[in-house]
Amino acid sequence: MTDTQREQKQNHPYKAFFYPMRLALLSAGENFMPLAWWTPVSKNPFRFLLAMDRENHTLGLLRTLGEGALSFLPWEEREWVVRAGYLSGRRVDKGKRLGVALRPARRLAHTWVPEKALAVYELKVTEWPTDGDHAPFLGDVVHVEGSREAKERPILFLGFRDFATLGERWRFRP
Ligand SMILES: Cc1cc2nc3c(=O)[nH]c(=O)nc-3n(C[C@H](O)[C@H](O)[C@H](O)COP(=O)(O)O)c2cc1C
């Protein structure tokens, strides 16, 4: 660590008080990984922002393929979704290792998505060059499919190795 990095860390210590974040699965080519740091950033054009750790194999795949798919799995599928975050596509074929059935994306040339996904957003991605340990990618949506069921039993990431799904709900009536 350089002196500047050490100073930055002391002045801005990272604290994960912002969790929970909804856990998505990001596919690129035949590889996939859980992704908690994502958000929609525009409706028109429809666009997501993804934060990719520079150590991940998926970073190179997003750069070379220029595409990826963000999908949502139900709470019942959490075990393999999370386990995919403890394996690297650099060393293993995660689909085979975890026994996950994949199908080709509809509008992307190289990317495969889990058959069990309840919603899938197919993206053309562009890196937003900046510093930081995570690389931001903008993902323009080129195809969407899904069902309303996708929001019923989400996988929520609480930080570390902890997860939850929805408990109470409430409809606001203005
Ligand atoms: C619950 C959870 C959430 C994660 N969220 C992110 C994330 O938002 N961004 C990221 O770059 N890595 C995230 N990761 C880490 C990657 O999933 C992990 O490093 C994975 O092994 C990368 O696989 P790859 O080397 O095949 O790309 C997360 C891991 C877990 C378990």
Short mmCIF file of N, CA and C and ligand atoms in Angstrom, two decimals:
data_model
loop_
_atom_site.label_atom_id
_atom_site.label_comp_id
_atom_site.label_asym_id
_atom_site.label_seq_id
_atom_site.Cartn_x
_atom_site.Cartn_y
_atom_site.Cartn_z
N MET A 1 0.85 -1.21 0.00
CA MET A 1 0.00 0.00 0.00
C MET A 1 0.88 1.26 0.00
N THR A 2 0.56 2.22 -0.86
CA THR A 2 1.35 3.45 -0.90
C THR A 2 0.91 4.36 0.26
N ASP A 3 1.69 5.41 0.53
CA ASP A 3 1.35 6.35 1.61
C ASP A 3 -0.01 6.98 1.36
N THR A 4 -0.26 7.35 0.07
CA THR A 4 -1.54 8.00 -0.26
C THR A 4 -2.70 7.05 0.01
N GLN A 5 -2.53 5.77 -0.39
CA GLN A 5 -3.60 4.79 -0.17
C GLN A 5 -3.85 4.59 1.32
N ARG A 6 -2.75 4.56 2.10
CA ARG A 6 -2.88 4.36 3.55
C ARG A 6 -3.64 5.55 4.16
N GLU A 7 -3.29 6.75 3.70
CA GLU A 7 -3.94 7.97 4.18
C GLU A 7 -5.43 7.97 3.83
N GLN A 8 -5.73 7.56 2.57
CA GLN A 8 -7.13 7.52 2.14
C GLN A 8 -7.93 6.54 2.99
N LYS A 9 -7.30 5.40 3.30
CA LYS A 9 -7.98 4.38 4.08
C LYS A 9 -8.27 4.89 5.49
N GLN A 10 -7.30 5.64 6.05
CA GLN A 10 -7.50 6.17 7.40
C GLN A 10 -8.59 7.23 7.42
N ASN A 11 -8.61 8.08 6.36
CA ASN A 11 -9.61 9.15 6.32
C ASN A 11 -11.00 8.65 5.97
N HIS A 12 -11.07 7.57 5.17
CA HIS A 12 -12.36 7.06 4.72
C HIS A 12 -12.45 5.57 4.99
N PRO A 13 -12.49 5.18 6.27
CA PRO A 13 -12.52 3.74 6.54
C PRO A 13 -13.82 3.14 6.02
N TYR A 14 -13.71 2.02 5.31
CA TYR A 14 -14.89 1.37 4.75
C TYR A 14 -15.72 0.74 5.86
N LYS A 15 -16.99 1.06 5.91
CA LYS A 15 -17.91 0.45 6.89
C LYS A 15 -19.17 0.03 6.14
N ALA A 16 -19.56 -1.21 6.32
CA ALA A 16 -20.67 -1.76 5.53
C ALA A 16 -22.03 -1.61 6.23
N PHE A 17 -22.33 -0.40 6.70
CA PHE A 17 -23.61 -0.16 7.39
C PHE A 17 -24.78 -0.06 6.41
N PHE A 18 -24.48 -0.05 5.08
CA PHE A 18 -25.55 0.14 4.10
C PHE A 18 -26.27 -1.14 3.72
N TYR A 19 -25.80 -2.29 4.20
CA TYR A 19 -26.50 -3.53 3.85
C TYR A 19 -27.85 -3.57 4.57
N PRO A 20 -28.86 -4.31 4.10
CA PRO A 20 -28.81 -5.30 3.03
C PRO A 20 -28.83 -4.71 1.63
N MET A 21 -28.25 -5.49 0.70
CA MET A 21 -28.33 -5.21 -0.74
C MET A 21 -28.93 -6.46 -1.37
N ARG A 22 -29.73 -6.22 -2.40
CA ARG A 22 -30.32 -7.39 -3.06
C ARG A 22 -29.28 -8.09 -3.92
N LEU A 23 -29.15 -9.38 -3.71
CA LEU A 23 -28.14 -10.13 -4.44
C LEU A 23 -28.63 -10.53 -5.83
N ALA A 24 -27.84 -10.16 -6.84
CA ALA A 24 -28.12 -10.56 -8.22
C ALA A 24 -27.06 -11.58 -8.62
N LEU A 25 -27.26 -12.19 -9.79
CA LEU A 25 -26.24 -13.06 -10.35
C LEU A 25 -25.81 -12.42 -11.66
N LEU A 26 -24.51 -12.23 -11.83
CA LEU A 26 -24.02 -11.64 -13.08
C LEU A 26 -23.37 -12.73 -13.92
N SER A 27 -23.87 -12.91 -15.14
CA SER A 27 -23.28 -13.89 -16.06
C SER A 27 -22.50 -13.14 -17.13
N ALA A 28 -21.37 -13.71 -17.54
CA ALA A 28 -20.61 -13.17 -18.68
C ALA A 28 -19.99 -14.38 -19.36
N GLY A 29 -20.31 -14.59 -20.63
CA GLY A 29 -19.90 -15.83 -21.28
C GLY A 29 -20.58 -16.98 -20.56
N GLU A 30 -19.80 -18.04 -20.27
CA GLU A 30 -20.40 -19.19 -19.56
C GLU A 30 -20.15 -19.11 -18.06
N ASN A 31 -19.52 -18.01 -17.63
CA ASN A 31 -19.21 -17.85 -16.21
C ASN A 31 -20.30 -17.03 -15.52
N PHE A 32 -20.41 -17.16 -14.19
CA PHE A 32 -21.36 -16.35 -13.43
C PHE A 32 -20.86 -16.16 -12.00
N MET A 33 -21.32 -15.09 -11.37
CA MET A 33 -20.91 -14.77 -9.99
C MET A 33 -22.00 -13.96 -9.30
N PRO A 34 -22.14 -14.11 -7.97
CA PRO A 34 -23.09 -13.26 -7.27
C PRO A 34 -22.58 -11.83 -7.22
N LEU A 35 -23.49 -10.87 -7.32
CA LEU A 35 -23.14 -9.45 -7.36
C LEU A 35 -24.12 -8.69 -6.47
N ALA A 36 -23.58 -8.07 -5.40
CA ALA A 36 -24.44 -7.29 -4.50
C ALA A 36 -24.39 -5.81 -4.85
N TRP A 37 -23.30 -5.38 -5.46
CA TRP A 37 -23.11 -3.96 -5.76
C TRP A 37 -23.56 -3.65 -7.18
N TRP A 38 -24.85 -3.41 -7.33
CA TRP A 38 -25.45 -3.07 -8.61
C TRP A 38 -26.62 -2.15 -8.31
N THR A 39 -27.01 -1.35 -9.31
CA THR A 39 -28.19 -0.50 -9.15
C THR A 39 -28.70 -0.04 -10.53
N PRO A 40 -30.01 0.16 -10.68
CA PRO A 40 -30.49 0.83 -11.90
C PRO A 40 -30.06 2.29 -11.84
N VAL A 41 -29.68 2.88 -12.98
CA VAL A 41 -29.30 4.30 -12.99
C VAL A 41 -30.05 5.12 -14.03
N SER A 42 -30.81 4.48 -14.94
CA SER A 42 -31.60 5.23 -15.92
C SER A 42 -32.73 4.34 -16.45
N LYS A 43 -33.92 4.98 -16.66
CA LYS A 43 -35.04 4.23 -17.25
C LYS A 43 -35.01 4.35 -18.76
N ASN A 44 -34.61 5.58 -19.25
CA ASN A 44 -34.58 5.82 -20.68
C ASN A 44 -33.32 6.59 -21.06
N PRO A 45 -32.31 5.95 -21.59
CA PRO A 45 -32.23 4.52 -21.88
C PRO A 45 -32.20 3.70 -20.58
N PHE A 46 -32.67 2.48 -20.67
CA PHE A 46 -32.71 1.59 -19.50
C PHE A 46 -31.29 1.07 -19.26
N ARG A 47 -30.78 1.37 -18.05
CA ARG A 47 -29.37 1.15 -17.81
C ARG A 47 -29.10 0.79 -16.34
N PHE A 48 -28.18 -0.14 -16.13
CA PHE A 48 -27.75 -0.51 -14.77
C PHE A 48 -26.28 -0.14 -14.58
N LEU A 49 -25.91 -0.01 -13.33
CA LEU A 49 -24.50 0.18 -12.99
C LEU A 49 -24.05 -1.03 -12.17
N LEU A 50 -22.90 -1.58 -12.51
CA LEU A 50 -22.35 -2.75 -11.82
C LEU A 50 -20.98 -2.39 -11.28
N ALA A 51 -20.66 -2.81 -10.07
CA ALA A 51 -19.32 -2.56 -9.52
C ALA A 51 -18.55 -3.87 -9.46
N MET A 52 -17.49 -3.96 -10.27
CA MET A 52 -16.76 -5.21 -10.44
C MET A 52 -15.38 -5.15 -9.80
N ASP A 53 -15.14 -6.02 -8.83
CA ASP A 53 -13.84 -6.14 -8.18
C ASP A 53 -12.78 -6.44 -9.24
N ARG A 54 -11.69 -5.68 -9.20
CA ARG A 54 -10.66 -5.83 -10.23
C ARG A 54 -9.94 -7.18 -10.20
N GLU A 55 -10.13 -7.93 -9.12
CA GLU A 55 -9.51 -9.27 -9.02
C GLU A 55 -10.31 -10.35 -9.74
N ASN A 56 -11.57 -10.08 -10.04
CA ASN A 56 -12.45 -11.13 -10.57
C ASN A 56 -12.18 -11.47 -12.03
N HIS A 57 -12.29 -12.75 -12.34
CA HIS A 57 -12.19 -13.23 -13.71
C HIS A 57 -13.26 -12.57 -14.59
N THR A 58 -14.44 -12.36 -14.01
CA THR A 58 -15.56 -11.74 -14.74
C THR A 58 -15.21 -10.36 -15.29
N LEU A 59 -14.30 -9.64 -14.63
CA LEU A 59 -13.90 -8.31 -15.11
C LEU A 59 -13.37 -8.41 -16.55
N GLY A 60 -12.45 -9.37 -16.78
CA GLY A 60 -11.87 -9.56 -18.11
C GLY A 60 -12.93 -9.99 -19.12
N LEU A 61 -13.86 -10.83 -18.67
CA LEU A 61 -14.93 -11.30 -19.57
C LEU A 61 -15.80 -10.13 -20.01
N LEU A 62 -16.16 -9.26 -19.06
CA LEU A 62 -16.99 -8.09 -19.41
C LEU A 62 -16.24 -7.21 -20.41
N ARG A 63 -14.94 -7.05 -20.17
CA ARG A 63 -14.14 -6.20 -21.08
C ARG A 63 -14.05 -6.81 -22.47
N THR A 64 -13.77 -8.12 -22.55
CA THR A 64 -13.55 -8.69 -23.89
C THR A 64 -14.86 -8.97 -24.62
N LEU A 65 -15.90 -9.39 -23.91
CA LEU A 65 -17.16 -9.72 -24.58
C LEU A 65 -18.05 -8.49 -24.77
N GLY A 66 -17.90 -7.50 -23.87
CA GLY A 66 -18.75 -6.30 -23.95
C GLY A 66 -20.20 -6.59 -23.64
N GLU A 67 -20.46 -7.67 -22.92
CA GLU A 67 -21.84 -8.04 -22.60
C GLU A 67 -21.90 -8.84 -21.30
N GLY A 68 -23.09 -8.91 -20.73
CA GLY A 68 -23.31 -9.70 -19.52
C GLY A 68 -24.80 -9.70 -19.23
N ALA A 69 -25.23 -10.55 -18.29
CA ALA A 69 -26.65 -10.59 -17.95
C ALA A 69 -26.81 -10.60 -16.43
N LEU A 70 -27.73 -9.74 -15.97
CA LEU A 70 -28.02 -9.64 -14.54
C LEU A 70 -29.29 -10.44 -14.31
N SER A 71 -29.22 -11.44 -13.44
CA SER A 71 -30.45 -12.21 -13.22
C SER A 71 -30.74 -12.36 -11.74
N PHE A 72 -31.98 -12.75 -11.46
CA PHE A 72 -32.46 -12.84 -10.09
C PHE A 72 -33.01 -14.23 -9.82
N LEU A 73 -32.46 -14.83 -8.78
CA LEU A 73 -32.85 -16.18 -8.38
C LEU A 73 -33.63 -16.10 -7.08
N PRO A 74 -34.53 -17.04 -6.85
CA PRO A 74 -35.28 -17.02 -5.61
C PRO A 74 -34.45 -17.54 -4.43
N TRP A 75 -34.90 -17.22 -3.24
CA TRP A 75 -34.28 -17.62 -1.97
C TRP A 75 -33.90 -19.10 -1.96
N GLU A 76 -34.74 -19.94 -2.55
CA GLU A 76 -34.53 -21.39 -2.56
C GLU A 76 -33.24 -21.78 -3.29
N GLU A 77 -32.75 -20.93 -4.17
CA GLU A 77 -31.55 -21.25 -4.97
C GLU A 77 -30.28 -20.64 -4.36
N ARG A 78 -30.40 -20.06 -3.15
CA ARG A 78 -29.29 -19.27 -2.59
C ARG A 78 -27.97 -20.02 -2.44
N GLU A 79 -28.04 -21.31 -2.14
CA GLU A 79 -26.81 -22.06 -1.84
C GLU A 79 -25.80 -21.99 -3.00
N TRP A 80 -26.22 -22.31 -4.21
CA TRP A 80 -25.26 -22.30 -5.33
C TRP A 80 -24.95 -20.88 -5.78
N VAL A 81 -25.94 -19.98 -5.64
CA VAL A 81 -25.71 -18.57 -6.04
C VAL A 81 -24.54 -18.02 -5.22
N VAL A 82 -24.60 -18.23 -3.90
CA VAL A 82 -23.55 -17.71 -3.02
C VAL A 82 -22.24 -18.47 -3.23
N ARG A 83 -22.32 -19.78 -3.37
CA ARG A 83 -21.11 -20.58 -3.57
C ARG A 83 -20.33 -20.15 -4.82
N ALA A 84 -21.05 -19.67 -5.82
CA ALA A 84 -20.39 -19.19 -7.05
C ALA A 84 -19.48 -18.00 -6.75
N GLY A 85 -19.67 -17.36 -5.59
CA GLY A 85 -18.84 -16.24 -5.19
C GLY A 85 -17.59 -16.68 -4.43
N TYR A 86 -17.47 -17.98 -4.21
CA TYR A 86 -16.30 -18.53 -3.53
C TYR A 86 -15.49 -19.40 -4.49
N LEU A 87 -15.81 -19.32 -5.77
CA LEU A 87 -15.09 -20.05 -6.82
C LEU A 87 -14.75 -19.05 -7.90
N SER A 88 -13.69 -19.33 -8.68
CA SER A 88 -13.40 -18.44 -9.81
C SER A 88 -13.47 -19.19 -11.12
N GLY A 89 -14.09 -18.56 -12.09
CA GLY A 89 -14.17 -19.09 -13.44
C GLY A 89 -12.79 -19.20 -14.10
N ARG A 90 -11.79 -18.59 -13.46
CA ARG A 90 -10.42 -18.72 -13.94
C ARG A 90 -9.96 -20.17 -13.77
N ARG A 91 -10.48 -20.83 -12.73
CA ARG A 91 -10.04 -22.20 -12.42
C ARG A 91 -11.09 -23.27 -12.68
N VAL A 92 -12.37 -22.95 -12.51
CA VAL A 92 -13.40 -23.99 -12.65
C VAL A 92 -14.53 -23.56 -13.57
N ASP A 93 -15.20 -24.58 -14.13
CA ASP A 93 -16.43 -24.35 -14.87
C ASP A 93 -17.53 -24.41 -13.81
N LYS A 94 -18.02 -23.22 -13.39
CA LYS A 94 -18.96 -23.18 -12.25
C LYS A 94 -20.27 -23.89 -12.54
N GLY A 95 -20.74 -23.78 -13.78
CA GLY A 95 -21.99 -24.44 -14.15
C GLY A 95 -21.90 -25.93 -13.88
N LYS A 96 -20.78 -26.53 -14.32
CA LYS A 96 -20.59 -27.98 -14.12
C LYS A 96 -20.39 -28.31 -12.66
N ARG A 97 -19.49 -27.54 -12.01
CA ARG A 97 -19.15 -27.81 -10.62
C ARG A 97 -20.37 -27.71 -9.70
N LEU A 98 -21.22 -26.72 -9.96
CA LEU A 98 -22.36 -26.49 -9.06
C LEU A 98 -23.65 -27.14 -9.57
N GLY A 99 -23.56 -27.77 -10.73
CA GLY A 99 -24.74 -28.45 -11.30
C GLY A 99 -25.85 -27.49 -11.68
N VAL A 100 -25.46 -26.34 -12.27
CA VAL A 100 -26.46 -25.33 -12.63
C VAL A 100 -26.77 -25.42 -14.13
N ALA A 101 -28.03 -25.63 -14.46
CA ALA A 101 -28.42 -25.70 -15.87
C ALA A 101 -28.46 -24.30 -16.45
N LEU A 102 -27.77 -24.12 -17.58
CA LEU A 102 -27.71 -22.80 -18.23
C LEU A 102 -28.36 -22.89 -19.61
N ARG A 103 -28.85 -21.73 -20.06
CA ARG A 103 -29.38 -21.64 -21.43
C ARG A 103 -28.79 -20.38 -22.06
N PRO A 104 -28.71 -20.33 -23.40
CA PRO A 104 -28.14 -19.13 -24.02
C PRO A 104 -29.03 -17.92 -23.79
N ALA A 105 -28.41 -16.76 -23.65
CA ALA A 105 -29.18 -15.51 -23.59
C ALA A 105 -29.87 -15.33 -24.94
N ARG A 106 -30.95 -14.51 -24.96
CA ARG A 106 -31.71 -14.37 -26.23
C ARG A 106 -31.03 -13.40 -27.20
N ARG A 107 -30.49 -12.26 -26.66
CA ARG A 107 -30.00 -11.20 -27.55
C ARG A 107 -28.50 -10.97 -27.43
N LEU A 108 -27.81 -11.83 -26.65
CA LEU A 108 -26.36 -11.67 -26.52
C LEU A 108 -25.70 -12.85 -27.23
N ALA A 109 -24.51 -12.59 -27.79
CA ALA A 109 -23.87 -13.62 -28.62
C ALA A 109 -23.17 -14.71 -27.81
N HIS A 110 -22.66 -14.37 -26.60
CA HIS A 110 -21.77 -15.31 -25.91
C HIS A 110 -22.23 -15.73 -24.52
N THR A 111 -23.26 -15.09 -24.00
CA THR A 111 -23.60 -15.26 -22.59
C THR A 111 -24.72 -16.26 -22.33
N TRP A 112 -24.52 -17.04 -21.27
CA TRP A 112 -25.47 -18.07 -20.84
C TRP A 112 -26.05 -17.66 -19.50
N VAL A 113 -27.32 -17.99 -19.28
CA VAL A 113 -27.98 -17.60 -18.02
C VAL A 113 -28.64 -18.82 -17.37
N PRO A 114 -28.83 -18.78 -16.05
CA PRO A 114 -29.43 -19.95 -15.39
C PRO A 114 -30.88 -20.16 -15.82
N GLU A 115 -31.23 -21.40 -16.08
CA GLU A 115 -32.61 -21.71 -16.46
C GLU A 115 -33.59 -21.33 -15.36
N LYS A 116 -33.14 -21.38 -14.11
CA LYS A 116 -34.05 -21.11 -13.00
C LYS A 116 -34.22 -19.63 -12.65
N ALA A 117 -33.56 -18.74 -13.39
CA ALA A 117 -33.68 -17.30 -13.08
C ALA A 117 -35.14 -16.86 -13.24
N LEU A 118 -35.62 -16.04 -12.31
CA LEU A 118 -37.01 -15.55 -12.39
C LEU A 118 -37.09 -14.26 -13.19
N ALA A 119 -35.95 -13.59 -13.35
CA ALA A 119 -35.89 -12.39 -14.21
C ALA A 119 -34.47 -12.29 -14.74
N VAL A 120 -34.35 -11.85 -15.99
CA VAL A 120 -33.04 -11.71 -16.63
C VAL A 120 -32.99 -10.40 -17.40
N TYR A 121 -31.96 -9.61 -17.16
CA TYR A 121 -31.70 -8.38 -17.91
C TYR A 121 -30.43 -8.60 -18.72
N GLU A 122 -30.56 -8.62 -20.03
CA GLU A 122 -29.38 -8.81 -20.89
C GLU A 122 -28.79 -7.44 -21.20
N LEU A 123 -27.48 -7.31 -21.03
CA LEU A 123 -26.81 -6.00 -21.07
C LEU A 123 -25.64 -5.95 -22.04
N LYS A 124 -25.52 -4.82 -22.72
CA LYS A 124 -24.29 -4.48 -23.44
C LYS A 124 -23.54 -3.57 -22.47
N VAL A 125 -22.31 -3.93 -22.14
CA VAL A 125 -21.63 -3.19 -21.08
C VAL A 125 -20.48 -2.33 -21.58
N THR A 126 -20.29 -1.21 -20.88
CA THR A 126 -19.19 -0.29 -21.16
C THR A 126 -18.54 0.06 -19.83
N GLU A 127 -17.23 -0.05 -19.78
CA GLU A 127 -16.53 0.29 -18.55
C GLU A 127 -16.46 1.80 -18.40
N TRP A 128 -16.60 2.26 -17.16
CA TRP A 128 -16.51 3.67 -16.85
C TRP A 128 -15.14 3.85 -16.19
N PRO A 129 -14.15 4.34 -16.96
CA PRO A 129 -12.78 4.31 -16.43
C PRO A 129 -12.59 5.25 -15.25
N THR A 130 -12.15 4.70 -14.15
CA THR A 130 -11.88 5.48 -12.94
C THR A 130 -10.97 4.64 -12.04
N ASP A 131 -10.65 5.18 -10.87
CA ASP A 131 -9.81 4.40 -9.97
C ASP A 131 -10.71 3.64 -8.99
N GLY A 132 -10.12 3.10 -7.95
CA GLY A 132 -10.90 2.36 -6.96
C GLY A 132 -10.72 0.86 -7.16
N ASP A 133 -10.97 0.10 -6.09
CA ASP A 133 -10.73 -1.35 -6.20
C ASP A 133 -11.82 -2.07 -6.99
N HIS A 134 -12.98 -1.40 -7.20
CA HIS A 134 -14.02 -1.95 -8.05
C HIS A 134 -14.15 -1.10 -9.32
N ALA A 135 -14.30 -1.76 -10.46
CA ALA A 135 -14.45 -1.06 -11.74
C ALA A 135 -15.93 -0.91 -12.05
N PRO A 136 -16.44 0.32 -12.25
CA PRO A 136 -17.84 0.50 -12.61
C PRO A 136 -18.09 0.19 -14.09
N PHE A 137 -19.16 -0.54 -14.35
CA PHE A 137 -19.60 -0.83 -15.72
C PHE A 137 -21.03 -0.35 -15.88
N LEU A 138 -21.31 0.35 -16.97
CA LEU A 138 -22.69 0.69 -17.30
C LEU A 138 -23.22 -0.42 -18.19
N GLY A 139 -24.42 -0.87 -17.91
CA GLY A 139 -25.02 -1.95 -18.70
C GLY A 139 -26.31 -1.48 -19.35
N ASP A 140 -26.31 -1.34 -20.67
CA ASP A 140 -27.54 -0.96 -21.40
C ASP A 140 -28.37 -2.20 -21.65
N VAL A 141 -29.63 -2.13 -21.25
CA VAL A 141 -30.50 -3.30 -21.36
C VAL A 141 -30.91 -3.51 -22.81
N VAL A 142 -30.62 -4.70 -23.34
CA VAL A 142 -31.01 -5.00 -24.73
C VAL A 142 -32.16 -6.01 -24.77
N HIS A 143 -32.42 -6.66 -23.65
CA HIS A 143 -33.54 -7.61 -23.60
C HIS A 143 -33.88 -7.88 -22.13
N VAL A 144 -35.17 -7.97 -21.84
CA VAL A 144 -35.62 -8.28 -20.47
C VAL A 144 -36.64 -9.38 -20.54
N GLU A 145 -36.57 -10.31 -19.59
CA GLU A 145 -37.70 -11.22 -19.41
C GLU A 145 -37.79 -11.59 -17.95
N GLY A 146 -39.00 -11.90 -17.51
CA GLY A 146 -39.13 -12.23 -16.10
C GLY A 146 -40.58 -12.33 -15.71
N SER A 147 -40.78 -12.62 -14.42
CA SER A 147 -42.14 -12.72 -13.91
C SER A 147 -42.21 -11.91 -12.61
N ARG A 148 -43.46 -11.60 -12.20
CA ARG A 148 -43.67 -10.83 -10.98
C ARG A 148 -43.17 -11.59 -9.76
N GLU A 149 -43.06 -12.88 -9.91
CA GLU A 149 -42.57 -13.73 -8.82
C GLU A 149 -41.15 -13.35 -8.41
N ALA A 150 -40.42 -12.70 -9.33
CA ALA A 150 -39.01 -12.38 -9.08
C ALA A 150 -38.81 -11.55 -7.82
N LYS A 151 -39.83 -10.77 -7.43
CA LYS A 151 -39.62 -9.93 -6.24
C LYS A 151 -40.18 -10.54 -4.96
N GLU A 152 -40.72 -11.73 -5.04
CA GLU A 152 -41.38 -12.33 -3.88
C GLU A 152 -40.43 -12.85 -2.80
N ARG A 153 -39.42 -13.62 -3.21
CA ARG A 153 -38.51 -14.19 -2.20
C ARG A 153 -37.06 -13.91 -2.59
N PRO A 154 -36.68 -12.60 -2.56
CA PRO A 154 -35.34 -12.21 -3.00
C PRO A 154 -34.25 -12.71 -2.05
N ILE A 155 -33.04 -12.80 -2.57
CA ILE A 155 -31.90 -13.10 -1.71
C ILE A 155 -31.30 -11.76 -1.31
N LEU A 156 -31.35 -11.44 -0.03
CA LEU A 156 -30.79 -10.17 0.46
C LEU A 156 -29.47 -10.47 1.14
N PHE A 157 -28.44 -9.71 0.78
CA PHE A 157 -27.11 -9.90 1.35
C PHE A 157 -26.94 -8.92 2.51
N LEU A 158 -26.59 -9.47 3.68
CA LEU A 158 -26.46 -8.64 4.89
C LEU A 158 -25.00 -8.30 5.20
N GLY A 159 -24.09 -8.74 4.34
CA GLY A 159 -22.66 -8.56 4.61
C GLY A 159 -22.09 -9.85 5.19
N PHE A 160 -20.77 -9.99 5.08
CA PHE A 160 -20.04 -11.18 5.54
C PHE A 160 -20.65 -12.43 4.93
N ARG A 161 -21.14 -13.38 5.73
CA ARG A 161 -21.72 -14.60 5.15
C ARG A 161 -23.20 -14.70 5.47
N ASP A 162 -23.84 -13.55 5.70
CA ASP A 162 -25.23 -13.55 6.17
C ASP A 162 -26.21 -13.08 5.11
N PHE A 163 -27.35 -13.76 5.10
CA PHE A 163 -28.39 -13.52 4.08
C PHE A 163 -29.76 -13.57 4.73
N ALA A 164 -30.74 -12.96 4.07
CA ALA A 164 -32.12 -12.99 4.57
C ALA A 164 -33.04 -12.88 3.37
N THR A 165 -34.34 -13.12 3.60
CA THR A 165 -35.31 -12.82 2.57
C THR A 165 -36.36 -11.89 3.18
N LEU A 166 -37.43 -11.54 2.45
CA LEU A 166 -38.39 -10.55 2.95
C LEU A 166 -39.17 -11.08 4.14
N GLY A 167 -39.49 -10.18 5.06
CA GLY A 167 -40.35 -10.50 6.19
C GLY A 167 -41.65 -9.73 6.04
N GLU A 168 -41.77 -8.59 6.71
CA GLU A 168 -42.99 -7.79 6.65
C GLU A 168 -43.09 -7.03 5.34
N ARG A 169 -44.32 -6.74 4.92
CA ARG A 169 -44.48 -5.78 3.83
C ARG A 169 -45.63 -4.84 4.12
N TRP A 170 -45.65 -3.70 3.42
CA TRP A 170 -46.59 -2.61 3.70
C TRP A 170 -46.86 -1.85 2.43
N ARG A 171 -48.13 -1.51 2.15
CA ARG A 171 -48.41 -0.65 1.00
C ARG A 171 -48.74 0.76 1.49
N PHE A 172 -48.02 1.73 1.04
CA PHE A 172 -48.24 3.15 1.38
C PHE A 172 -49.45 3.66 0.60
N ARG A 173 -50.39 4.30 1.29
CA ARG A 173 -51.56 4.90 0.62
C ARG A 173 -51.54 6.41 0.83
N PRO A 174 -51.16 7.19 -0.20
CA PRO A 174 -51.02 8.64 -0.04
C PRO A 174 -52.37 9.32 0.23
C1 LIG B 1 -22.78 -12.37 -1.43
C2 LIG B 1 -21.69 -11.94 -2.37
C3 LIG B 1 -21.76 -10.72 -3.02
C4 LIG B 1 -20.77 -10.30 -3.90
N1 LIG B 1 -20.86 -9.09 -4.53
C5 LIG B 1 -19.88 -8.71 -5.39
C6 LIG B 1 -19.97 -7.47 -6.08
O1 LIG B 1 -20.92 -6.71 -5.95
N2 LIG B 1 -18.95 -7.14 -6.92
C7 LIG B 1 -17.88 -7.96 -7.12
O2 LIG B 1 -17.01 -7.62 -7.91
N3 LIG B 1 -17.77 -9.14 -6.48
C8 LIG B 1 -18.75 -9.53 -5.64
N4 LIG B 1 -18.67 -10.73 -5.00
C9 LIG B 1 -17.45 -11.55 -5.20
C10 LIG B 1 -17.49 -12.42 -6.44
O3 LIG B 1 -18.74 -13.06 -6.60
C11 LIG B 1 -16.39 -13.48 -6.30
O4 LIG B 1 -15.14 -12.82 -6.20
C12 LIG B 1 -16.38 -14.50 -7.43
O5 LIG B 1 -15.63 -15.61 -7.01
C13 LIG B 1 -15.81 -13.96 -8.72
O6 LIG B 1 -15.81 -15.00 -9.65
P1 LIG B 1 -14.95 -14.94 -10.99
O7 LIG B 1 -13.47 -14.95 -10.59
O8 LIG B 1 -15.36 -16.19 -11.71
O9 LIG B 1 -15.31 -13.68 -11.68
C14 LIG B 1 -19.66 -11.16 -4.13
C15 LIG B 1 -19.59 -12.40 -3.48
C16 LIG B 1 -20.59 -12.79 -2.62
C17 LIG B 1 -20.49 -14.13 -1.94
#
